[in-house]
């Protein structure tokens, strides 16, 4: 064991862990961040596209400056530059077998049904306070699979497919695997705009998420151990001892646990975590998106495409037009989910997928990352399955002895977003400081 005793150990160097580490270290605490991977950033990763000079986000990407208050405070604090993805100028959709180039590919009857869906959903959403744990509110009847909620409206196939594609792009999973309540909890944070669920924010970090993350780490002055996966966490009276898989033991007066929910069960806790937190970790979250990047020729400029449930790609759009890439094609980002067999790293398969929408499309290069197979994420952004939040929302983020918990997966507001990670990181730092003050 090292002789050092840190005030705080922070397990996980994603946005949540680094926010907590920065807040603690800048308030005078001795902090050590312990990170499994050989890089910081967790489920955000800004790196080169294929073997080119252009860098893109493999994970978390877009932010909502209007709603993401905690994150924007960091952006402003460090003067981080943002840029925007281009607005779509061309549209293509493949819904109920029909290829269309209309910006709004639904009938007048569908529009009326959509309005009915929006109004009814807004009424239900009024019952939700997104700043409080959902298990403390009378909303369990909304904690049902999202496809069951939508089916209750008796919408046409075309409208169901359109909504399904947009929602899958926002949830990263089949609609049976996410709770309607989880998605609804975002709506009060999006100005009560139900349709905002289908609008990916367009702002992104001009020099990548790493720009902000690195500034936070540098500013903190916290020590960091990379490539140090934590195997066990033991609370012993006044201390927390963290043992890495390599057998090193690190000691702190308290710790922030900021690992993904789907990885929590891989760490052995002594004493064991509460039965509720253990049960929630065993259920886990369902986010399992396939985010693909493709360098594509032959597409109409600045295109937005939407596909039905058995098309290989749900939604795709031009993120860097050919004049920006300098690579002879548009750099297009697309989203799919695990149940469809598309191999996002197979150029031929991806080209065939784009040709369903635009027969002239040619794919020069592809790239993407398998977050589901990565042992330190085991999924993409948080999609809570039905039943999780109305039962365990409080337990997920509850302090246990000298351990405080942070992360986008346990956030009440903006669960699943970078914003949720940053906000919980700040709260965790405050809670840990209170533990230290108590002695
Ligand atoms: C493909 C994709 C697209 C996304 N798009 C967006 C988007 O556009 N906008 C948005 O706001 N959000 C998006 N997200 C979600 C967002 O990236 C995450 O919600 C957020 O980054 C999570 O931060 P976190 O700190 O809570 O967790 P993480 O970033 O997952 O950090 C947890 C850290 O814990 C480490 N860890 C795990 N196990 C151990 C262990 N045993 N020991 C030590 N360390 C461990 C991990 O390596 C990781 O660094 C996306 C995510 C993905 C994957």
Coordinates of C-alpha atoms and ligand atoms in Angstrom, one line a residue:
X1 CA 0.0 0.0 0.0
X2 CA 1.2 3.6 -0.7
X3 CA 1.9 5.6 2.4
X4 CA -0.2 8.5 1.1
X5 CA -3.7 9.1 2.4
X6 CA -5.6 11.3 0.0
X7 CA -8.6 13.3 1.1
X8 CA -10.5 12.0 -1.8
X9 CA -10.1 9.2 -4.3
X10 CA -12.1 9.6 -7.4
X11 CA -12.9 6.4 -9.4
X12 CA -13.5 7.1 -13.0
X13 CA -12.2 10.0 -15.2
X14 CA -15.3 10.8 -17.2
X15 CA -17.0 14.2 -17.0
X16 CA -18.5 13.3 -13.6
X17 CA -15.3 12.1 -12.0
X18 CA -13.2 15.0 -13.4
X19 CA -15.8 17.6 -12.3
X20 CA -15.8 16.2 -8.8
X21 CA -12.0 16.0 -8.8
X22 CA -11.6 19.6 -10.0
X23 CA -14.1 20.9 -7.4
X24 CA -12.4 19.0 -4.6
X25 CA -8.8 19.8 -5.5
X26 CA -9.5 23.5 -6.1
X27 CA -11.0 23.7 -2.7
X28 CA -7.7 22.5 -1.2
X29 CA -8.3 18.7 -0.9
X30 CA -5.6 16.2 -1.9
X31 CA -7.2 14.2 -4.7
X32 CA -6.2 11.1 -6.7
X33 CA -8.2 10.1 -9.7
X34 CA -8.1 6.4 -10.5
X35 CA -9.1 5.5 -14.1
X36 CA -9.3 2.1 -15.8
X37 CA -8.5 3.3 -19.3
X38 CA -5.3 4.8 -20.7
X39 CA -7.2 8.1 -21.4
X40 CA -9.6 10.4 -19.7
X41 CA -13.1 11.2 -21.0
X42 CA -15.0 7.9 -20.5
X43 CA -17.9 7.7 -22.9
X44 CA -16.6 10.8 -24.7
X45 CA -13.7 10.2 -27.0
X46 CA -12.4 12.7 -29.5
X47 CA -10.1 11.0 -31.9
X48 CA -9.0 10.7 -35.6
X49 CA -11.6 9.6 -38.1
X50 CA -10.2 6.3 -39.7
X51 CA -6.6 7.1 -40.7
X52 CA -7.3 10.8 -41.6
X53 CA -6.3 14.0 -39.9
X54 CA -9.9 14.9 -39.1
X55 CA -11.0 14.3 -35.5
X56 CA -14.5 13.4 -34.5
X57 CA -16.4 12.3 -31.4
X58 CA -16.8 8.6 -31.0
X59 CA -19.1 9.1 -28.0
X60 CA -20.8 12.1 -26.4
X61 CA -21.0 14.9 -28.9
X62 CA -23.7 17.5 -28.9
X63 CA -24.8 19.8 -26.1
X64 CA -27.7 22.1 -25.5
X65 CA -26.4 25.5 -24.4
X66 CA -29.9 26.7 -23.5
X67 CA -30.6 23.8 -21.1
X68 CA -27.2 22.4 -20.0
X69 CA -26.5 24.9 -17.2
X70 CA -23.8 23.0 -15.4
X71 CA -21.9 22.1 -18.5
X72 CA -22.2 25.6 -19.9
X73 CA -20.8 27.0 -16.7
X74 CA -17.7 24.9 -17.4
X75 CA -17.6 26.0 -21.0
X76 CA -17.7 29.6 -19.9
X77 CA -15.2 29.1 -17.0
X78 CA -12.5 27.8 -19.4
X79 CA -13.5 29.8 -22.5
X80 CA -14.0 26.6 -24.5
X81 CA -15.0 27.2 -28.1
X82 CA -18.1 25.6 -29.4
X83 CA -19.1 25.0 -33.1
X84 CA -22.3 23.8 -34.7
X85 CA -23.3 21.0 -36.9
X86 CA -24.9 22.2 -40.2
X87 CA -28.7 22.6 -40.5
X88 CA -30.2 20.1 -42.9
X89 CA -30.9 21.4 -46.4
X90 CA -32.1 18.1 -48.0
X91 CA -34.2 15.3 -46.5
X92 CA -34.8 11.7 -47.2
X93 CA -36.9 9.2 -45.4
X94 CA -37.8 5.5 -45.7
X95 CA -41.0 4.9 -43.8
X96 CA -43.5 2.1 -44.2
X97 CA -41.6 1.1 -47.4
X98 CA -42.0 4.6 -49.0
X99 CA -39.0 6.7 -50.0
X100 CA -39.7 10.4 -49.6
X101 CA -37.7 13.6 -49.9
X102 CA -40.2 15.7 -47.9
X103 CA -39.0 17.5 -44.8
X104 CA -42.1 16.4 -43.1
X105 CA -43.0 13.0 -44.6
X106 CA -46.4 12.5 -42.8
X107 CA -50.0 13.0 -43.9
X108 CA -52.4 15.7 -42.5
X109 CA -54.1 12.9 -40.4
X110 CA -50.8 12.0 -39.0
X111 CA -50.1 15.6 -38.1
X112 CA -53.3 15.7 -36.1
X113 CA -52.4 12.4 -34.4
X114 CA -49.0 13.8 -33.6
X115 CA -50.5 16.9 -32.1
X116 CA -52.8 14.6 -30.0
X117 CA -49.7 12.6 -28.8
X118 CA -47.8 15.8 -28.0
X119 CA -50.7 17.3 -26.0
X120 CA -51.4 14.1 -24.0
X121 CA -47.7 13.6 -23.3
X122 CA -47.3 17.2 -22.2
X123 CA -50.1 16.7 -19.7
X124 CA -48.4 13.6 -18.3
X125 CA -45.1 15.4 -18.2
X126 CA -46.5 18.1 -16.0
X127 CA -46.6 15.5 -13.2
X128 CA -42.8 15.1 -13.3
X129 CA -40.3 17.2 -11.3
X130 CA -37.1 16.4 -13.2
X131 CA -34.9 17.7 -10.3
X132 CA -36.2 15.1 -7.8
X133 CA -35.7 11.3 -7.7
X134 CA -38.5 9.7 -9.8
X135 CA -39.2 7.1 -7.1
X136 CA -40.3 9.9 -4.7
X137 CA -43.0 11.1 -7.1
X138 CA -46.4 9.6 -8.1
X139 CA -45.3 8.7 -11.6
X140 CA -44.9 4.9 -11.5
X141 CA -47.7 4.4 -14.0
X142 CA -45.5 6.2 -16.6
X143 CA -42.5 3.8 -15.9
X144 CA -43.6 1.4 -18.7
X145 CA -41.8 0.3 -21.9
X146 CA -41.8 3.2 -24.3
X147 CA -43.2 1.2 -27.2
X148 CA -46.2 0.2 -25.0
X149 CA -46.8 3.9 -24.2
X150 CA -46.7 4.9 -27.9
X151 CA -48.8 1.9 -29.0
X152 CA -51.6 3.2 -26.8
X153 CA -52.1 6.1 -29.2
X154 CA -53.1 4.0 -32.2
X155 CA -50.8 5.9 -34.6
X156 CA -50.3 5.0 -38.3
X157 CA -47.4 2.8 -39.3
X158 CA -45.7 5.8 -41.0
X159 CA -46.0 8.0 -37.9
X160 CA -45.0 5.2 -35.5
X161 CA -41.9 4.5 -37.7
X162 CA -41.0 8.2 -37.9
X163 CA -41.2 8.7 -34.1
X164 CA -39.5 5.4 -33.5
X165 CA -36.5 6.4 -35.6
X166 CA -36.1 9.7 -33.9
X167 CA -36.6 8.3 -30.5
X168 CA -34.2 5.4 -31.0
X169 CA -31.6 7.9 -32.1
X170 CA -32.1 9.7 -28.8
X171 CA -32.3 6.5 -26.6
X172 CA -29.9 4.2 -28.4
X173 CA -32.0 1.1 -27.8
X174 CA -35.2 -0.7 -29.0
X175 CA -38.2 1.2 -27.6
X176 CA -39.2 -1.9 -25.5
X177 CA -35.9 -1.5 -23.5
X178 CA -36.4 2.1 -22.3
X179 CA -39.0 3.5 -19.9
X180 CA -41.4 6.2 -21.2
X181 CA -40.8 7.9 -17.8
X182 CA -37.1 8.2 -18.5
X183 CA -37.7 10.0 -21.8
X184 CA -40.5 12.1 -20.3
X185 CA -38.2 13.3 -17.5
X186 CA -36.1 15.2 -20.2
X187 CA -39.1 17.1 -21.5
X188 CA -39.4 19.7 -18.6
X189 CA -35.7 20.4 -19.2
X190 CA -36.3 21.0 -22.8
X191 CA -38.8 23.9 -22.3
X192 CA -41.6 21.4 -22.2
X193 CA -41.2 20.8 -25.9
X194 CA -42.2 17.2 -26.5
X195 CA -40.9 17.3 -30.1
X196 CA -37.5 18.5 -28.9
X197 CA -36.8 14.8 -28.1
X198 CA -36.5 14.4 -31.8
X199 CA -34.1 17.3 -32.3
X200 CA -30.5 16.5 -31.5
X201 CA -28.8 19.7 -30.2
X202 CA -26.5 21.1 -32.9
X203 CA -23.8 22.6 -30.7
X204 CA -20.5 20.7 -30.2
X205 CA -17.0 21.3 -28.9
X206 CA -15.0 22.9 -31.6
X207 CA -11.8 21.1 -30.5
X208 CA -13.6 18.1 -29.1
X209 CA -14.8 17.1 -25.6
X210 CA -11.2 16.5 -24.6
X211 CA -10.6 20.3 -24.8
X212 CA -12.8 20.9 -21.8
X213 CA -11.9 17.7 -20.0
X214 CA -8.1 18.4 -20.2
X215 CA -8.6 22.0 -19.0
X216 CA -10.6 20.7 -16.0
X217 CA -7.9 18.2 -15.1
X218 CA -5.1 20.6 -15.6
X219 CA -6.9 23.3 -13.5
X220 CA -7.5 20.8 -10.7
X221 CA -3.9 19.8 -10.1
X222 CA -5.3 16.5 -9.0
X223 CA -3.1 13.4 -9.4
X224 CA -4.3 10.8 -11.8
X225 CA -3.5 7.1 -12.3
X226 CA -4.5 5.9 -15.8
X227 CA -4.7 2.2 -16.8
X228 CA -5.6 1.4 -13.2
X229 CA -8.9 -0.5 -13.2
X230 CA -10.4 -0.7 -9.7
X231 CA -11.2 -4.2 -8.5
X232 CA -12.4 -3.5 -4.9
X233 CA -13.4 -0.7 -2.6
X234 CA -13.2 -1.3 1.2
X235 CA -14.5 1.1 3.8
X236 CA -12.5 0.7 7.1
X237 CA -13.7 3.1 9.8
X238 CA -12.0 6.5 8.8
X239 CA -10.8 5.4 5.4
X240 CA -11.6 4.0 2.0
X241 CA -9.1 1.6 0.5
X242 CA -9.2 1.1 -3.2
X243 CA -7.4 -1.9 -4.7
X244 CA -6.6 -1.9 -8.4
X245 CA -6.6 -5.0 -10.6
X246 CA -2.8 -4.9 -10.5
X247 CA -3.0 -5.2 -6.7
X248 CA -2.0 -1.7 -5.7
X249 CA -3.9 -0.3 -2.7
X250 CA -4.7 3.4 -2.6
X251 CA -6.1 5.1 0.5
X252 CA -8.4 8.1 0.9
X253 CA -10.6 9.6 3.6
X254 CA -13.5 9.2 1.3
X255 CA -14.2 8.4 -2.4
X256 CA -16.3 9.4 -5.3
X257 CA -17.5 6.4 -7.4
X258 CA -18.1 7.8 -10.9
X259 CA -18.2 4.7 -13.0
X260 CA -21.0 3.7 -15.5
X261 CA -23.9 1.9 -13.9
X262 CA -23.3 -1.2 -16.0
X263 CA -19.7 -1.4 -14.6
X264 CA -20.6 -0.9 -10.9
X265 CA -21.3 -4.6 -10.3
X266 CA -17.7 -5.4 -11.5
X267 CA -16.2 -3.7 -8.4
X268 CA -16.3 -5.6 -5.1
X269 CA -17.5 -3.4 -2.3
X270 CA -16.8 -4.2 1.4
X271 CA -19.2 -3.7 3.1
X272 CA -21.5 -4.6 0.2
X273 CA -23.5 -1.8 -1.3
X274 CA -27.1 -1.4 -0.2
X275 CA -29.4 -4.1 -1.6
X276 CA -31.3 -1.4 -3.6
X277 CA -28.1 -0.1 -5.3
X278 CA -26.9 -3.7 -5.9
X279 CA -30.3 -4.6 -7.5
X280 CA -30.3 -1.4 -9.7
X281 CA -26.8 -2.2 -10.9
X282 CA -27.8 -5.7 -11.7
X283 CA -30.7 -4.4 -13.8
X284 CA -28.4 -1.8 -15.5
X285 CA -29.2 0.5 -18.2
X286 CA -30.0 -0.4 -21.8
X287 CA -28.3 2.2 -23.9
X288 CA -26.6 0.3 -26.7
X289 CA -26.5 2.6 -29.7
X290 CA -24.3 2.0 -32.8
X291 CA -22.9 5.4 -33.7
X292 CA -21.2 5.3 -37.1
X293 CA -19.1 7.8 -39.0
X294 CA -18.8 7.4 -42.8
X295 CA -17.1 9.4 -45.5
X296 CA -19.7 9.5 -48.2
X297 CA -19.9 10.7 -51.8
X298 CA -23.0 11.2 -54.0
X299 CA -25.2 12.5 -51.3
X300 CA -27.3 15.7 -51.7
X301 CA -25.6 18.5 -49.6
X302 CA -26.3 18.6 -45.9
X303 CA -28.7 15.7 -45.9
X304 CA -30.8 14.4 -43.1
X305 CA -32.1 10.8 -43.4
X306 CA -34.6 8.9 -41.4
X307 CA -35.4 5.2 -41.6
X308 CA -38.0 2.6 -40.5
X309 CA -37.3 0.1 -37.8
X310 CA -35.9 -2.6 -40.0
X311 CA -33.7 -0.2 -42.0
X312 CA -30.1 -0.6 -40.9
X313 CA -29.7 3.1 -39.9
X314 CA -32.4 5.1 -38.0
X315 CA -31.1 8.6 -38.5
X316 CA -28.1 10.0 -40.3
X317 CA -26.9 13.5 -41.2
X318 CA -24.0 15.4 -42.7
X319 CA -21.9 16.7 -39.9
X320 CA -18.9 17.9 -41.8
X321 CA -19.6 18.8 -45.5
X322 CA -17.1 17.9 -48.2
X323 CA -15.7 21.4 -48.3
X324 CA -14.8 21.1 -44.6
X325 CA -13.4 17.6 -44.7
X326 CA -11.1 18.1 -47.6
X327 CA -11.4 14.3 -48.0
X328 CA -13.5 14.1 -51.1
X329 CA -16.7 13.3 -49.4
X330 CA -19.1 14.4 -46.7
X331 CA -18.5 13.1 -43.2
X332 CA -21.8 11.7 -42.1
X333 CA -22.9 10.5 -38.7
X334 CA -25.5 7.8 -38.3
X335 CA -27.2 5.9 -35.5
X336 CA -28.5 2.4 -35.3
X337 CA -29.2 0.0 -32.4
X338 CA -27.9 -3.4 -31.5
X339 CA -30.7 -5.6 -32.7
X340 CA -30.0 -4.8 -36.3
X341 CA -27.0 -6.7 -37.8
X342 CA -25.2 -3.7 -39.4
X343 CA -21.5 -3.9 -38.9
X344 CA -20.6 -0.2 -38.7
X345 CA -16.9 -0.9 -39.4
X346 CA -17.7 -2.8 -42.7
X347 CA -17.5 -0.3 -45.5
X348 CA -19.5 -2.4 -47.9
X349 CA -22.4 -3.0 -45.4
X350 CA -22.5 0.7 -44.6
X351 CA -22.5 1.7 -48.3
X352 CA -25.4 -0.7 -48.9
X353 CA -27.3 0.9 -45.9
X354 CA -26.8 4.4 -47.4
X355 CA -27.9 3.2 -50.9
X356 CA -31.3 2.3 -49.5
X357 CA -31.8 6.1 -49.2
X358 CA -29.6 7.5 -51.9
X359 CA -28.8 4.9 -54.7
X360 CA -25.8 6.9 -55.9
X361 CA -24.1 7.0 -52.5
X362 CA -20.6 5.7 -52.2
X363 CA -18.8 5.1 -48.9
X364 CA -15.0 5.7 -48.9
X365 CA -14.2 5.1 -45.2
X366 CA -16.0 4.1 -42.1
X367 CA -15.3 4.4 -38.4
X368 CA -17.0 3.8 -35.0
X369 CA -16.5 2.3 -31.6
X370 CA -18.2 -0.6 -29.9
X371 CA -19.1 0.9 -26.5
X372 CA -21.1 -2.2 -25.6
X373 CA -18.1 -4.5 -25.8
X374 CA -15.9 -2.1 -23.8
X375 CA -15.6 -3.4 -20.3
X376 CA -15.4 0.1 -18.9
X377 CA -18.7 1.3 -20.4
X378 CA -20.8 -1.8 -21.3
X379 CA -23.2 0.4 -23.1
X380 CA -23.7 3.9 -24.5
X381 CA -25.7 6.7 -22.9
X382 CA -28.1 5.9 -20.1
X383 CA -31.5 4.4 -21.2
X384 CA -33.3 3.3 -18.0
X385 CA -35.5 0.2 -18.6
X386 CA -39.1 0.3 -17.3
X387 CA -39.3 -0.1 -13.5
X388 CA -35.8 1.1 -12.7
X389 CA -36.4 4.7 -12.0
X390 CA -39.7 4.5 -10.1
X391 CA -38.1 1.9 -7.8
X392 CA -34.4 2.8 -7.5
X393 CA -33.8 6.4 -8.6
X394 CA -32.9 7.6 -5.0
X395 CA -30.8 4.5 -4.2
X396 CA -28.7 4.9 -7.4
X397 CA -27.1 8.1 -6.2
X398 CA -27.4 7.7 -2.4
X399 CA -24.2 8.2 -0.4
X400 CA -23.1 5.0 1.4
X401 CA -20.8 5.6 4.3
X402 CA -17.7 7.4 2.9
X403 CA -18.7 6.7 -0.7
X404 CA -20.5 9.2 -2.8
X405 CA -21.8 8.4 -6.3
X406 CA -21.8 10.5 -9.4
X407 CA -22.3 10.0 -13.1
X408 CA -24.7 10.6 -15.9
X409 CA -26.4 7.3 -15.3
X410 CA -27.4 8.3 -11.7
X411 CA -28.4 11.9 -12.5
X412 CA -32.0 13.0 -11.9
X413 CA -31.9 15.8 -14.4
X414 CA -30.4 15.1 -17.9
X415 CA -29.8 11.5 -17.1
X416 CA -27.8 10.1 -20.0
X417 CA -26.3 13.5 -21.1
X418 CA -22.9 15.0 -20.5
X419 CA -24.8 17.7 -18.5
X420 CA -26.0 15.0 -16.0
X421 CA -22.5 13.8 -15.5
X422 CA -21.1 17.3 -14.8
X423 CA -24.0 18.2 -12.5
X424 CA -23.7 15.1 -10.4
X425 CA -19.9 15.6 -10.2
X426 CA -20.4 18.9 -8.6
X427 CA -22.9 17.5 -6.1
X428 CA -20.6 14.6 -5.3
X429 CA -17.8 17.0 -4.4
X430 CA -20.1 18.9 -2.0
X431 CA -21.2 15.7 -0.4
X432 CA -17.7 14.4 0.0
X433 CA -16.5 17.7 1.5
X434 CA -19.3 17.4 4.1
X435 CA -18.1 13.8 5.0
X436 CA -14.5 15.2 5.5
X437 CA -15.9 18.1 7.6
X438 CA -17.6 15.5 9.9
X439 CA -14.1 13.9 10.5
Ligands
LIG1 C1 -22.0 6.9 -28.7 C2 -22.4 7.9 -27.6 C3 -23.0 9.1 -28.0 C4 -23.4 10.1 -27.0 N1 -23.9 11.3 -27.4 C5 -24.1 12.2 -26.5 C6 -24.4 13.5 -26.9 O1 -24.5 13.8 -28.1 N2 -24.7 14.5 -26.0 C7 -24.6 14.2 -24.6 O2 -24.8 15.1 -23.8 N3 -24.3 12.9 -24.2 C8 -24.0 12.0 -25.1 N4 -23.6 10.7 -24.7 C9 -23.6 10.4 -23.3 C10 -22.4 11.0 -22.5 O3 -21.2 10.8 -23.3 C11 -22.3 10.3 -21.2 O4 -23.5 10.4 -20.5 C12 -21.3 11.0 -20.3 O5 -20.1 11.2 -21.0 C13 -21.0 10.0 -19.1 O6 -20.1 10.6 -18.2 P1 -19.8 9.9 -16.8 O7 -18.6 10.6 -16.2 O8 -21.0 9.8 -16.1 O9 -19.4 8.4 -17.2 P2 -18.2 7.9 -18.2 O10 -17.9 8.9 -19.2 O11 -18.5 6.6 -18.6 O12 -17.0 7.8 -17.1 C14 -16.8 6.8 -16.3 C15 -15.3 6.4 -16.1 O13 -15.2 5.3 -15.2 C16 -14.1 4.5 -15.7 N5 -14.2 3.2 -15.1 C17 -15.2 2.2 -15.4 N6 -14.9 1.2 -14.6 C18 -13.8 1.5 -13.8 C19 -13.1 0.8 -12.8 N7 -13.4 -0.5 -12.4 N8 -12.0 1.4 -12.3 C20 -11.6 2.7 -12.7 N9 -12.3 3.4 -13.6 C21 -13.4 2.8 -14.2 C22 -14.4 4.5 -17.2 O14 -13.2 4.1 -17.9 C23 -14.7 6.0 -17.5 O15 -13.6 6.8 -17.8 C24 -23.2 9.8 -25.7 C25 -22.5 8.6 -25.3 C26 -22.1 7.7 -26.2 C27 -21.4 6.4 -25.8

